[in-house]
Short mmCIF file of C-alpha atoms in Angstrom, two decimals:
data_model
loop_
_atom_site.label_atom_id
_atom_site.label_comp_id
_atom_site.label_asym_id
_atom_site.label_seq_id
_atom_site.Cartn_x
_atom_site.Cartn_y
_atom_site.Cartn_z
CA UNK C 1 101.44 99.96 108.99
CA UNK C 2 98.75 102.57 109.42
CA UNK C 3 97.40 103.73 112.77
CA UNK C 4 94.13 101.83 112.24
CA UNK C 5 96.06 98.63 111.57
CA UNK C 6 98.01 99.07 114.79
CA UNK C 7 94.76 99.51 116.73
CA UNK C 8 93.38 96.36 115.13
CA UNK C 9 96.43 94.42 116.33
CA UNK C 10 95.40 95.09 119.93
CA UNK C 11 91.97 93.59 119.22
CA UNK C 12 93.35 90.29 117.91
CA UNK C 13 93.67 87.18 120.05
CA UNK C 14 97.05 85.68 120.90
CA UNK C 15 96.66 82.83 118.39
CA UNK C 16 95.81 85.26 115.61
CA UNK C 17 98.79 87.43 116.50
CA UNK C 18 101.07 84.41 116.43
CA UNK C 19 99.74 83.46 113.00
CA UNK C 20 100.23 87.02 111.73
CA UNK C 21 103.78 87.02 113.11
CA UNK C 22 104.55 83.80 111.24
CA UNK C 23 103.19 85.25 108.00
CA UNK C 24 105.20 88.44 108.43
CA UNK C 25 108.40 86.50 109.13
CA UNK C 26 107.92 84.39 105.99
CA UNK C 27 107.38 87.55 103.95
CA UNK C 28 110.46 89.08 105.55
CA UNK C 29 112.64 86.13 104.55
CA UNK C 30 111.28 86.27 101.02
CA UNK C 31 111.99 90.00 100.72
CA UNK C 32 115.50 89.58 102.08
CA UNK C 33 116.21 86.90 99.50
CA UNK C 34 114.96 89.19 96.75
CA UNK C 35 117.07 92.03 98.14
CA UNK C 36 120.26 89.99 98.09
CA UNK C 37 119.46 88.71 94.60
CA UNK C 38 119.00 92.35 93.48
CA UNK C 39 115.44 91.67 92.37
CA UNK C 40 113.73 93.95 94.87
CA UNK C 41 112.75 97.35 93.48
CA UNK C 42 111.77 98.97 96.78
CA UNK C 43 114.40 98.12 99.38
CA UNK C 44 112.54 100.11 102.04
CA UNK C 45 109.93 97.33 102.18
CA UNK C 46 112.38 95.23 104.19
CA UNK C 47 112.66 97.93 106.85
CA UNK C 48 108.90 98.48 107.00
CA UNK C 49 108.26 94.77 107.35
CA UNK C 50 110.83 94.48 110.15
CA UNK C 51 109.05 97.28 112.00
CA UNK C 52 105.70 95.55 111.50
CA UNK C 53 107.17 92.37 112.99
CA UNK C 54 108.39 94.36 115.99
CA UNK C 55 104.92 95.88 116.45
CA UNK C 56 103.25 92.47 116.46
CA UNK C 57 105.84 91.13 118.91
CA UNK C 58 105.23 94.12 121.19
CA UNK C 59 101.47 93.52 121.24
CA UNK C 60 102.06 89.82 121.92
CA UNK C 61 104.34 90.65 124.83
CA UNK C 62 101.78 93.09 126.24
CA UNK C 63 99.07 90.42 126.07
CA UNK C 64 101.32 87.82 127.73
CA UNK C 65 102.18 90.20 130.58
CA UNK C 66 98.52 91.14 131.03
CA UNK C 67 97.55 87.46 131.18
CA UNK C 68 100.09 86.68 133.91
CA UNK C 69 99.34 89.79 135.98
#
């Protein structure tokens, strides 16, 4: 994920972030299946996607904490 994409995550609403997280998780499961079936050419995609999921979760947590504070 590029720096601009990370900045855009902070601009999204909580509902949009939740939707993006769901999409990323579905993609992650699909990539893992392909990896275990030896059909995935670029195995590093799994790691990058996991990091993207963590980034979205971090932004969601920040927004939740800001809302309760």
